[in-house]
Coordinates of N, CA and C in Angstrom, one line a residue:
Chain A
S27 N -25.5 -8.4 -31.5 CA -24.9 -7.5 -31.0 C -23.4 -8.2 -30.4
Q28 N -22.8 -7.6 -30.4 CA -21.5 -7.8 -29.6 C -21.7 -8.2 -28.6
K29 N -21.1 -9.6 -27.9 CA -21.1 -9.8 -26.5 C -20.0 -10.2 -26.0
I30 N -19.6 -9.8 -24.7 CA -18.5 -10.4 -24.0 C -19.0 -11.3 -22.8
E31 N -19.0 -12.6 -22.8 CA -19.4 -13.3 -21.3 C -18.0 -13.6 -20.4
Q32 N -18.3 -13.5 -18.8 CA -17.4 -13.8 -18.0 C -18.2 -14.1 -16.6
N33 N -17.6 -15.1 -16.5 CA -18.3 -16.0 -15.3 C -18.9 -15.1 -14.2
S34 N -20.3 -14.7 -13.9 CA -20.3 -14.0 -13.0 C -20.4 -14.3 -11.7
E35 N -20.6 -16.0 -11.5 CA -20.1 -16.3 -10.0 C -18.7 -16.3 -9.4
A36 N -18.5 -15.8 -8.5 CA -17.3 -16.0 -7.9 C -16.3 -17.3 -8.1
L37 N -15.1 -17.5 -8.4 CA -14.0 -18.7 -8.4 C -13.7 -18.9 -6.9
N38 N -13.8 -19.4 -6.5 CA -12.9 -19.8 -4.9 C -11.8 -21.1 -5.0
I39 N -11.1 -20.9 -4.8 CA -9.9 -21.9 -4.8 C -8.9 -21.8 -3.7
Q40 N -8.1 -22.6 -3.1 CA -7.3 -22.9 -2.4 C -6.0 -22.4 -2.9
E41 N -5.4 -21.6 -2.1 CA -3.8 -21.0 -2.0 C -2.8 -22.5 -2.5
G42 N -2.0 -22.1 -3.8 CA -1.0 -22.8 -4.7 C -1.7 -23.9 -5.8
K43 N -3.3 -23.4 -5.9 CA -3.7 -24.4 -6.7 C -3.8 -23.3 -8.4
T44 N -4.2 -23.6 -9.4 CA -3.9 -22.8 -10.5 C -5.4 -22.2 -10.8
A45 N -5.9 -21.1 -10.7 CA -7.0 -20.7 -11.0 C -7.1 -20.3 -12.4
T46 N -8.4 -20.7 -13.1 CA -8.4 -20.1 -14.5 C -9.8 -19.8 -14.9
L47 N -9.8 -18.7 -15.3 CA -10.7 -17.4 -15.6 C -11.1 -17.6 -17.0
T48 N -12.7 -17.4 -17.6 CA -12.8 -17.6 -19.0 C -13.3 -16.3 -19.2
C49 N -13.2 -15.9 -20.6 CA -13.6 -14.9 -21.5 C -14.2 -15.0 -22.8
N50 N -15.6 -15.5 -23.1 CA -15.9 -15.6 -24.3 C -16.6 -14.5 -24.7
Y51 N -16.5 -14.8 -26.4 CA -17.2 -13.3 -27.0 C -17.9 -14.2 -28.4
T52 N -19.0 -13.2 -28.5 CA -20.1 -13.6 -29.8 C -19.6 -12.5 -30.3
N53 N -20.1 -12.6 -32.4 CA -20.1 -11.4 -32.8 C -19.2 -10.4 -32.9
Y54 N -17.8 -10.7 -32.7 CA -16.8 -10.1 -32.6 C -15.6 -10.4 -33.3
S55 N -14.6 -9.8 -33.9 CA -13.8 -10.2 -34.5 C -12.7 -9.7 -33.8
P56 N -12.2 -9.6 -32.7 CA -11.3 -8.9 -32.1 C -9.6 -9.0 -32.3
A57 N -8.9 -8.1 -32.5 CA -7.8 -8.1 -33.1 C -6.7 -8.2 -31.9
Y58 N -7.3 -7.6 -30.9 CA -6.5 -7.6 -29.6 C -7.2 -7.8 -28.3
L59 N -6.8 -8.6 -27.3 CA -7.5 -9.1 -26.0 C -6.5 -8.8 -25.3
Q60 N -7.5 -7.8 -23.9 CA -6.6 -7.6 -22.9 C -7.0 -8.1 -21.6
W61 N -6.4 -8.2 -20.4 CA -6.5 -8.8 -19.3 C -6.4 -7.8 -18.0
Y62 N -7.2 -7.3 -17.1 CA -7.3 -6.3 -16.2 C -7.4 -6.8 -14.9
R63 N -6.8 -6.4 -13.6 CA -7.3 -6.9 -12.6 C -7.8 -5.4 -11.4
Q64 N -8.6 -5.8 -11.1 CA -9.4 -4.7 -10.2 C -9.5 -4.9 -8.9
D65 N -9.0 -4.3 -7.9 CA -9.1 -4.0 -6.7 C -10.5 -3.4 -6.1
P66 N -11.1 -4.3 -5.0 CA -12.2 -3.1 -4.8 C -11.7 -1.2 -4.4
G67 N -12.4 -0.4 -4.8 CA -12.4 0.7 -4.7 C -11.2 1.2 -5.4
R68 N -10.7 0.3 -6.2 CA -9.4 0.8 -7.3 C -9.7 0.8 -8.5
G69 N -9.0 1.6 -9.3 CA -9.3 1.4 -11.0 C -8.8 0.3 -11.5
P70 N -8.9 -0.6 -13.0 CA -8.6 -1.7 -13.3 C -6.9 -1.5 -13.3
V71 N -6.2 -2.4 -13.4 CA -4.8 -2.3 -13.9 C -4.5 -3.5 -14.8
F72 N -3.7 -3.1 -15.9 CA -3.3 -4.0 -16.7 C -2.3 -4.9 -16.5
L73 N -2.8 -6.1 -17.0 CA -2.3 -7.4 -16.9 C -1.2 -7.9 -18.1
L74 N -2.0 -8.2 -19.1 CA -1.5 -8.8 -20.3 C -2.0 -8.5 -21.4
L75 N -1.7 -8.7 -22.6 CA -2.2 -8.2 -23.8 C -2.0 -9.4 -24.5
I76 N -2.4 -10.1 -25.7 CA -2.3 -10.8 -26.5 C -3.4 -10.6 -27.9
R77 N -2.5 -10.7 -29.1 CA -3.0 -10.4 -30.3 C -3.8 -11.8 -31.0
E78 N -4.4 -11.5 -31.8 CA -5.5 -12.6 -32.6 C -4.6 -13.5 -32.9
N79 N -3.4 -13.0 -33.6 CA -2.2 -14.1 -34.2 C -1.7 -14.9 -33.4
E80 N -1.6 -14.8 -31.7 CA -1.0 -15.2 -31.0 C -1.9 -16.4 -30.5
K81 N -1.5 -17.5 -29.7 CA -2.0 -18.9 -29.1 C -1.9 -18.3 -27.7
E82 N -1.0 -17.9 -27.4 CA -0.8 -18.2 -25.8 C 0.6 -17.0 -25.5
K83 N 0.2 -16.2 -24.4 CA 1.3 -15.4 -23.7 C 1.5 -15.4 -22.1
R84 N 2.7 -15.3 -21.8 CA 3.2 -15.9 -20.5 C 3.4 -14.6 -20.0
K85 N 3.4 -14.4 -18.4 CA 4.1 -13.3 -17.8 C 4.4 -13.8 -16.2
E86 N 5.2 -14.0 -15.8 CA 5.5 -14.7 -14.8 C 4.8 -16.0 -14.2
R87 N 3.6 -15.9 -13.3 CA 2.5 -16.8 -12.8 C 1.4 -16.6 -13.7
L88 N 1.4 -15.8 -14.7 CA 0.5 -15.6 -15.7 C 0.2 -16.1 -16.8
K89 N -0.9 -17.0 -17.3 CA -0.7 -16.9 -18.8 C -2.2 -17.0 -19.4
V90 N -2.0 -16.4 -20.6 CA -3.3 -15.8 -21.4 C -3.2 -17.0 -22.7
T91 N -4.5 -17.6 -22.9 CA -4.6 -18.4 -24.2 C -5.4 -17.7 -24.9
F92 N -5.7 -17.6 -26.4 CA -6.6 -17.1 -27.3 C -6.9 -17.9 -28.3
D93 N -8.1 -18.2 -28.2 CA -8.9 -19.1 -29.5 C -9.7 -18.5 -30.0
T94 N -9.2 -18.1 -31.1 CA -10.3 -17.2 -32.0 C -11.5 -18.3 -32.6
T95 N -11.3 -19.3 -33.1 CA -12.0 -20.3 -33.6 C -13.1 -20.4 -32.3
L96 N -13.0 -21.1 -31.1 CA -13.8 -21.1 -30.3 C -14.6 -19.7 -29.7
K97 N -13.4 -18.5 -30.0 CA -14.0 -17.3 -29.5 C -13.9 -17.2 -28.2
Q98 N -12.6 -17.7 -27.5 CA -12.5 -17.8 -26.0 C -11.0 -17.5 -25.6
S99 N -11.0 -16.9 -24.7 CA -9.3 -16.4 -23.8 C -9.4 -17.0 -22.5
L100 N -8.6 -18.2 -22.5 CA -8.6 -18.4 -20.9 C -7.4 -17.4 -19.7
F101 N -7.8 -17.3 -18.7 CA -7.1 -16.6 -18.3 C -6.3 -17.8 -16.7
H102 N -4.8 -17.9 -16.6 CA -4.3 -18.8 -15.6 C -3.3 -18.2 -14.8
I103 N -3.9 -18.2 -13.6 CA -2.6 -18.0 -12.6 C -2.2 -19.0 -11.7
T104 N -1.1 -19.3 -11.8 CA -0.6 -20.6 -11.2 C -0.1 -20.2 -9.8
A105 N -0.1 -21.6 -8.9 CA 0.5 -21.2 -7.5 C -0.1 -20.0 -7.1
S106 N -1.2 -20.1 -7.4 CA -2.2 -18.8 -6.9 C -2.1 -18.3 -5.0
Q107 N -2.2 -17.3 -4.9 CA -1.9 -16.9 -3.6 C -3.1 -15.9 -3.1
P108 N -3.2 -16.0 -1.8 CA -4.6 -14.8 -1.2 C -4.4 -13.6 -1.9
A109 N -3.0 -12.9 -2.1 CA -3.0 -11.6 -2.6 C -3.6 -11.7 -4.4
D110 N -3.6 -12.8 -4.6 CA -4.3 -12.5 -6.2 C -5.8 -12.3 -5.7
S111 N -6.6 -12.8 -4.9 CA -7.7 -12.4 -4.9 C -8.0 -10.9 -5.5
A112 N -9.1 -10.5 -6.3 CA -9.5 -9.5 -7.1 C -10.7 -9.9 -8.1
T113 N -10.9 -9.0 -8.7 CA -11.8 -9.2 -10.0 C -11.0 -8.8 -11.4
Y114 N -11.2 -10.0 -12.1 CA -10.4 -9.8 -13.4 C -11.3 -9.5 -14.6
L115 N -11.0 -8.5 -15.6 CA -11.7 -8.3 -16.3 C -10.9 -8.6 -17.4
C116 N -11.6 -8.8 -18.7 CA -11.3 -9.2 -20.1 C -11.6 -7.9 -21.1
A117 N -10.7 -7.8 -22.0 CA -11.5 -6.4 -22.8 C -11.3 -6.7 -24.4
L118 N -11.7 -6.5 -25.0 CA -11.3 -6.6 -26.7 C -11.5 -5.4 -27.4
L119 N -10.7 -5.3 -28.4 CA -10.6 -4.7 -29.3 C -10.4 -5.0 -30.7
S120 N -11.0 -4.5 -31.9 CA -10.6 -4.7 -32.9 C -9.6 -3.8 -33.6
G121 N -9.1 -3.8 -34.6 CA -7.9 -3.6 -34.8 C -8.0 -2.0 -35.4
G122 N -7.5 -1.2 -35.0 CA -8.1 0.3 -35.0 C -9.0 1.2 -34.5
S123 N -9.7 -0.1 -33.6 CA -10.7 0.6 -32.8 C -10.0 1.4 -31.6
Y124 N -10.9 2.3 -31.3 CA -10.7 3.6 -30.2 C -11.4 3.1 -28.8
I125 N -12.8 1.9 -29.1 CA -13.5 1.5 -27.9 C -13.4 0.4 -27.5
P126 N -12.6 0.1 -26.5 CA -12.6 -1.3 -26.0 C -13.8 -1.8 -25.5
T127 N -14.3 -3.1 -25.8 CA -15.4 -3.2 -24.7 C -14.8 -4.8 -23.9
F128 N -15.7 -4.2 -22.7 CA -14.8 -4.7 -21.3 C -16.0 -6.0 -20.9
G129 N -15.6 -7.2 -20.5 CA -16.3 -8.0 -19.8 C -16.9 -7.4 -18.2
R130 N -17.4 -7.8 -17.9 CA -18.0 -7.8 -16.5 C -17.5 -7.9 -15.3
G131 N -16.5 -8.8 -15.8 CA -15.5 -9.4 -15.0 C -16.0 -10.8 -13.8
T132 N -15.0 -11.3 -13.3 CA -15.1 -12.5 -12.6 C -14.5 -12.2 -11.1
S133 N -14.7 -12.4 -10.5 CA -14.4 -12.3 -8.8 C -13.6 -13.9 -8.5
L134 N -12.2 -13.6 -8.4 CA -11.2 -14.7 -7.7 C -11.1 -14.7 -6.3
I135 N -11.5 -15.7 -5.5 CA -11.2 -15.8 -3.9 C -10.2 -17.2 -3.5
V136 N -9.0 -16.3 -3.3 CA -7.9 -17.4 -3.1 C -8.0 -17.6 -1.6
H137 N -8.3 -18.9 -1.1 CA -8.5 -18.9 0.5 C -7.2 -19.5 1.1
P138 N -6.6 -19.3 2.1 CA -5.2 -19.7 2.4 C -5.1 -20.9 3.1
Chain B
E11 N 6.1 9.5 -11.0 CA 5.2 8.2 -11.1 C 4.5 8.3 -12.2
A12 N 4.1 7.8 -13.1 CA 3.0 7.3 -13.9 C 1.9 7.1 -13.5
Q13 N 0.8 8.2 -13.6 CA -0.5 8.2 -12.9 C -1.7 9.0 -13.8
V14 N -2.7 8.3 -13.3 CA -3.9 9.3 -13.6 C -4.7 9.6 -12.6
T15 N -5.0 11.0 -12.3 CA -5.4 11.5 -11.3 C -6.7 12.1 -11.4
Q16 N -7.8 11.5 -10.8 CA -9.2 12.1 -11.0 C -9.7 12.6 -9.5
N17 N -10.4 13.8 -9.8 CA -11.1 14.5 -8.5 C -12.1 15.1 -8.8
P18 N -13.5 14.9 -7.8 CA -13.2 14.2 -6.4 C -13.1 13.1 -6.6
R19 N -12.9 12.1 -5.5 CA -12.9 10.8 -5.0 C -14.7 10.3 -4.7
Y20 N -15.1 11.5 -4.0 CA -16.4 11.1 -3.7 C -17.3 12.1 -4.0
L21 N -18.3 12.2 -4.1 CA -19.4 13.3 -4.2 C -20.7 13.0 -4.1
I22 N -21.2 13.4 -3.5 CA -22.9 13.6 -3.3 C -23.5 14.9 -3.8
T23 N -24.2 15.1 -4.4 CA -25.1 16.0 -4.7 C -26.7 16.1 -5.5
V24 N -27.1 16.7 -5.8 CA -28.5 17.0 -6.1 C -28.8 17.3 -7.5
T25 N -30.0 16.4 -7.7 CA -30.2 16.5 -9.2 C -30.1 18.1 -9.9
G26 N -29.6 18.2 -10.9 CA -29.8 19.6 -11.7 C -28.5 20.7 -11.4
K27 N -27.5 20.1 -10.1 CA -26.4 20.9 -10.1 C -25.2 20.3 -10.7
K28 N -25.1 21.3 -11.7 CA -23.5 20.7 -12.5 C -22.7 20.6 -11.8
L29 N -21.8 19.7 -12.3 CA -20.8 19.4 -11.8 C -19.5 18.9 -12.9
T30 N -18.5 19.1 -12.4 CA -17.2 18.6 -13.1 C -16.4 17.9 -12.4
V31 N -16.2 16.6 -12.9 CA -14.9 15.6 -12.6 C -13.8 16.1 -13.3
T32 N -12.4 16.2 -12.7 CA -11.6 16.4 -13.4 C -10.4 15.2 -13.4
C33 N -9.7 14.9 -14.6 CA -8.9 13.7 -15.0 C -7.9 14.5 -15.2
S34 N -6.6 14.1 -15.0 CA -5.3 14.4 -15.5 C -4.2 13.3 -15.5
Q35 N -3.4 13.7 -16.9 CA -2.6 12.3 -16.8 C -1.2 13.1 -16.9
N36 N -0.1 12.1 -16.3 CA 1.6 12.4 -16.6 C 2.1 11.8 -17.4
M37 N 1.8 10.8 -18.1 CA 2.2 10.2 -19.1 C 2.5 10.8 -20.7
N38 N 1.7 12.0 -20.9 CA 2.1 12.6 -22.3 C 1.5 11.8 -23.0
H39 N 0.1 10.9 -22.5 CA -0.8 10.2 -23.5 C -1.4 10.8 -24.5
E40 N -1.8 10.7 -25.7 CA -2.7 11.2 -26.9 C -4.1 10.9 -26.2
Y41 N -4.3 9.6 -25.8 CA -5.6 8.8 -25.9 C -6.3 8.8 -24.1
M42 N -7.4 9.7 -24.2 CA -8.0 9.7 -22.9 C -9.3 8.9 -23.1
S43 N -9.7 8.6 -22.2 CA -11.3 8.1 -22.1 C -11.9 8.4 -20.8
W44 N -13.2 8.5 -20.6 CA -14.2 8.3 -19.5 C -14.9 6.9 -19.5
Y45 N -15.1 6.3 -18.2 CA -16.1 5.1 -18.1 C -17.0 5.1 -17.1
R46 N -18.0 4.7 -17.2 CA -19.0 4.4 -15.6 C -19.0 2.7 -15.7
Q47 N -19.1 2.6 -14.3 CA -18.9 1.2 -13.7 C -20.3 1.1 -13.1
D48 N -21.2 0.3 -13.6 CA -22.3 -0.3 -12.4 C -22.3 -1.3 -12.2
P49 N -23.1 -1.7 -11.5 CA -23.0 -3.6 -10.6 C -24.1 -4.2 -11.8
G50 N -23.4 -5.5 -12.1 CA -24.1 -6.1 -13.3 C -23.7 -5.4 -15.0
L51 N -23.3 -4.4 -15.0 CA -23.0 -3.9 -16.2 C -21.7 -3.7 -16.9
G52 N -20.8 -3.8 -15.8 CA -19.5 -3.8 -16.1 C -19.1 -2.2 -16.5
L53 N -17.8 -1.9 -17.3 CA -17.3 -0.7 -17.6 C -18.0 -0.4 -18.9
R54 N -18.7 0.6 -18.9 CA -19.1 1.4 -20.5 C -18.7 2.5 -20.5
Q55 N -17.9 2.4 -22.0 CA -17.3 4.2 -22.2 C -18.3 5.0 -22.5
I56 N -18.0 6.2 -22.2 CA -18.7 7.8 -21.8 C -18.2 8.1 -23.0
Y57 N -17.0 8.8 -23.1 CA -16.7 9.7 -24.3 C -15.0 9.3 -24.1
Y58 N -14.5 9.3 -25.4 CA -12.8 9.5 -25.7 C -12.6 10.6 -26.7
S59 N -11.3 10.9 -26.3 CA -10.6 11.8 -27.1 C -9.0 11.5 -27.6
M60 N -9.0 11.5 -28.9 CA -7.8 11.2 -29.4 C -6.6 11.8 -29.2
N61 N -7.1 13.1 -29.2 CA -6.0 14.4 -29.0 C -6.6 15.2 -28.3
V62 N -5.8 16.2 -28.3 CA -6.3 18.0 -28.0 C -7.3 18.3 -29.1
E63 N -8.5 19.1 -28.5 CA -9.7 19.4 -29.3 C -10.5 18.5 -30.4
V64 N -10.0 17.1 -29.8 CA -10.5 15.7 -30.8 C -11.4 15.0 -29.9
T65 N -12.4 14.9 -29.7 CA -13.2 13.8 -28.9 C -14.5 13.1 -29.6
D66 N -14.9 12.2 -29.1 CA -16.1 11.4 -29.9 C -16.6 10.8 -28.7
K67 N -18.2 10.4 -28.8 CA -19.1 9.3 -28.4 C -18.4 8.2 -28.3
G68 N -18.7 7.5 -27.0 CA -18.4 6.0 -26.7 C -19.6 5.5 -26.6
D69 N -20.5 4.7 -25.8 CA -21.6 4.0 -25.7 C -22.3 4.4 -24.9
V70 N -22.2 5.2 -24.1 CA -23.1 5.8 -23.3 C -23.1 7.4 -22.9
P71 N -23.0 8.2 -24.0 CA -22.8 9.6 -23.9 C -23.8 10.3 -23.3
E72 N -25.2 10.2 -23.2 CA -26.2 10.8 -23.2 C -26.2 11.7 -21.6
G73 N -26.1 12.8 -21.6 CA -26.2 13.5 -20.4 C -24.9 13.8 -19.8
Y74 N -23.7 13.4 -20.7 CA -22.4 14.0 -20.5 C -22.0 14.6 -21.4
K75 N -20.9 15.4 -20.9 CA -20.2 16.4 -21.9 C -18.4 16.4 -21.6
V76 N -17.9 16.4 -22.4 CA -16.4 16.4 -22.4 C -15.5 17.7 -22.8
S77 N -14.0 17.7 -22.8 CA -13.4 18.7 -23.5 C -12.1 18.6 -23.0
R78 N -11.0 18.7 -24.5 CA -10.0 18.6 -24.2 C -8.9 19.5 -24.7
K79 N -8.7 20.6 -23.7 CA -8.2 21.6 -24.5 C -6.6 21.7 -24.1
E80 N -6.0 20.7 -23.0 CA -4.9 20.3 -22.8 C -4.5 18.9 -23.1
K81 N -3.5 18.6 -23.6 CA -3.3 17.1 -23.6 C -3.3 16.4 -22.2
R82 N -2.8 16.8 -21.1 CA -3.0 16.0 -20.1 C -4.3 16.2 -19.1
N83 N -5.4 17.1 -19.7 CA -6.4 17.2 -19.1 C -7.8 16.9 -19.6
F84 N -8.5 15.9 -19.0 CA -9.8 15.6 -19.7 C -10.9 15.3 -18.8
P85 N -11.5 16.7 -18.2 CA -12.9 16.8 -17.2 C -14.1 16.1 -18.0
L86 N -14.8 15.6 -17.4 CA -16.2 15.1 -17.4 C -17.0 16.0 -16.9
I87 N -18.0 16.5 -17.9 CA -18.8 17.3 -17.1 C -20.6 17.0 -17.1
L88 N -21.3 17.4 -15.9 CA -22.3 16.9 -15.7 C -23.3 18.0 -15.8
E89 N -24.0 18.4 -17.0 CA -24.6 19.8 -17.0 C -25.9 19.7 -15.9
S90 N -26.7 18.8 -16.2 CA -27.7 18.7 -15.2 C -27.8 17.3 -14.9
P91 N -27.0 16.9 -13.7 CA -27.2 15.6 -13.6 C -28.7 14.9 -12.8
S92 N -28.7 13.7 -13.4 CA -29.8 13.2 -12.7 C -29.3 11.3 -11.9
P93 N -30.5 11.3 -11.3 CA -30.1 10.0 -10.3 C -29.3 9.0 -11.2
N94 N -29.9 9.0 -12.3 CA -29.6 7.9 -12.8 C -28.2 7.4 -13.7
Q95 N -27.3 9.0 -13.0 CA -25.8 9.1 -13.3 C -25.2 8.9 -11.8
T96 N -25.9 8.3 -11.1 CA -25.5 7.8 -10.1 C -24.4 6.4 -10.1
S97 N -23.3 6.4 -10.3 CA -22.4 5.6 -10.6 C -20.7 5.6 -10.1
L98 N -19.8 5.1 -10.5 CA -18.2 5.1 -10.1 C -17.9 5.0 -11.5
Y99 N -17.1 6.1 -11.7 CA -16.5 6.6 -13.0 C -14.9 6.7 -13.0
F100 N -14.4 6.5 -13.9 CA -13.1 6.2 -14.3 C -12.4 6.9 -15.3
C101 N -11.2 7.7 -15.2 CA -10.8 8.0 -16.6 C -9.5 7.3 -16.7
A102 N -9.0 6.9 -17.8 CA -8.1 6.2 -18.6 C -7.1 7.0 -19.7
S103 N -6.1 6.6 -19.6 CA -5.2 7.1 -20.7 C -4.7 5.8 -21.5
R104 N -4.1 6.0 -22.6 CA -3.0 5.1 -23.3 C -2.3 5.9 -24.2
G105 N -1.2 5.4 -24.4 CA -0.3 6.1 -25.5 C -0.3 5.2 -26.7
G106 N 0.0 5.7 -27.9 CA 0.3 4.7 -29.1 C -0.9 5.1 -30.0
G107 N -1.4 6.4 -29.9 CA -2.6 7.1 -30.7 C -3.7 6.0 -30.6
G108 N -4.3 5.4 -31.8 CA -5.7 4.6 -31.8 C -4.9 2.9 -31.3
A109 N -3.8 2.9 -31.4 CA -3.3 1.3 -31.6 C -4.0 0.5 -30.3
G110 N -4.7 -0.4 -30.7 CA -5.3 -1.4 -29.4 C -4.5 -2.4 -28.6
N111 N -3.2 -2.2 -28.9 CA -2.2 -2.8 -28.7 C -1.4 -2.4 -27.2
Q112 N -2.1 -0.9 -26.8 CA -1.2 -0.3 -25.8 C -2.4 -0.6 -24.9
P113 N -1.8 -0.8 -23.5 CA -2.5 -0.9 -22.1 C -3.2 0.5 -21.7
Q114 N -4.3 0.5 -21.1 CA -4.8 1.2 -20.4 C -4.5 1.6 -19.4
H115 N -4.3 3.0 -18.5 CA -4.0 3.5 -17.1 C -5.0 3.7 -16.8
F116 N -5.8 3.4 -15.8 CA -6.8 3.9 -14.9 C -6.8 4.7 -13.7
G117 N -7.3 5.7 -13.6 CA -7.5 6.4 -12.0 C -8.0 5.6 -11.4
D118 N -8.1 6.4 -9.7 CA -8.9 5.4 -8.9 C -10.2 5.5 -8.5
G119 N -10.6 6.4 -9.6 CA -12.3 6.2 -9.9 C -13.1 7.4 -8.8
T120 N -13.9 7.7 -9.1 CA -15.2 8.6 -8.5 C -16.3 8.1 -8.6
R121 N -16.6 8.0 -7.1 CA -17.8 7.5 -6.9 C -18.8 8.7 -6.6
L122 N -20.0 8.7 -7.6 CA -20.9 9.8 -7.6 C -22.1 9.6 -7.0
S123 N -22.7 10.3 -6.2 CA -24.3 10.1 -6.0 C -25.4 11.3 -6.1
I124 N -26.2 10.9 -6.8 CA -27.2 12.0 -7.2 C -28.4 11.8 -6.5
L125 N -29.1 12.6 -5.8 CA -30.1 12.8 -5.2 C -31.0 13.2 -5.6

């Protein structure tokens, strides 16, 4: 069955460092991969989308990579700040699919 | 301001008492969906709608109903709620029809407790 794995343990890093979050998947051939941020008590907020034929996407301090051979996406936040502390979700969609599959999310804690 | 609005935000009710959670979006999006989020299980899709009068089951539809009579509204109905439906619920919308390259816009959630 299709499976998406995100590290269930919280990632603790120091302010100013680069945070790297991982999204691995199996039994899936996604056409699109999306990353969302979720704060406690709030709905997820879209951050970035990357297509299967793209290796890397950037937006300000954010960078996403997509390796369809390794079946993995990496999400990087450079120069991290305490305000970046949140849970980050990855979501996969097949081409033409209407049902995205979400990972369980990884909590990021940036310490001042 | 573009937004997805859910009501109520919090609800405590009892088993078997029918309830409806409303969802409205102001972005003229065709696609809307409902999710539930449970600890350790992540977001799971309950139902989705491609357009007015077009709905389909997601991964966990049992015990839920939806309707899409207007483009902007997509209510979630629990006809006979049970304690295993205690959860955090999110409504979402996106444009672009079925295109997976469109981001979803989520509401702020409805926390349901069924005793």
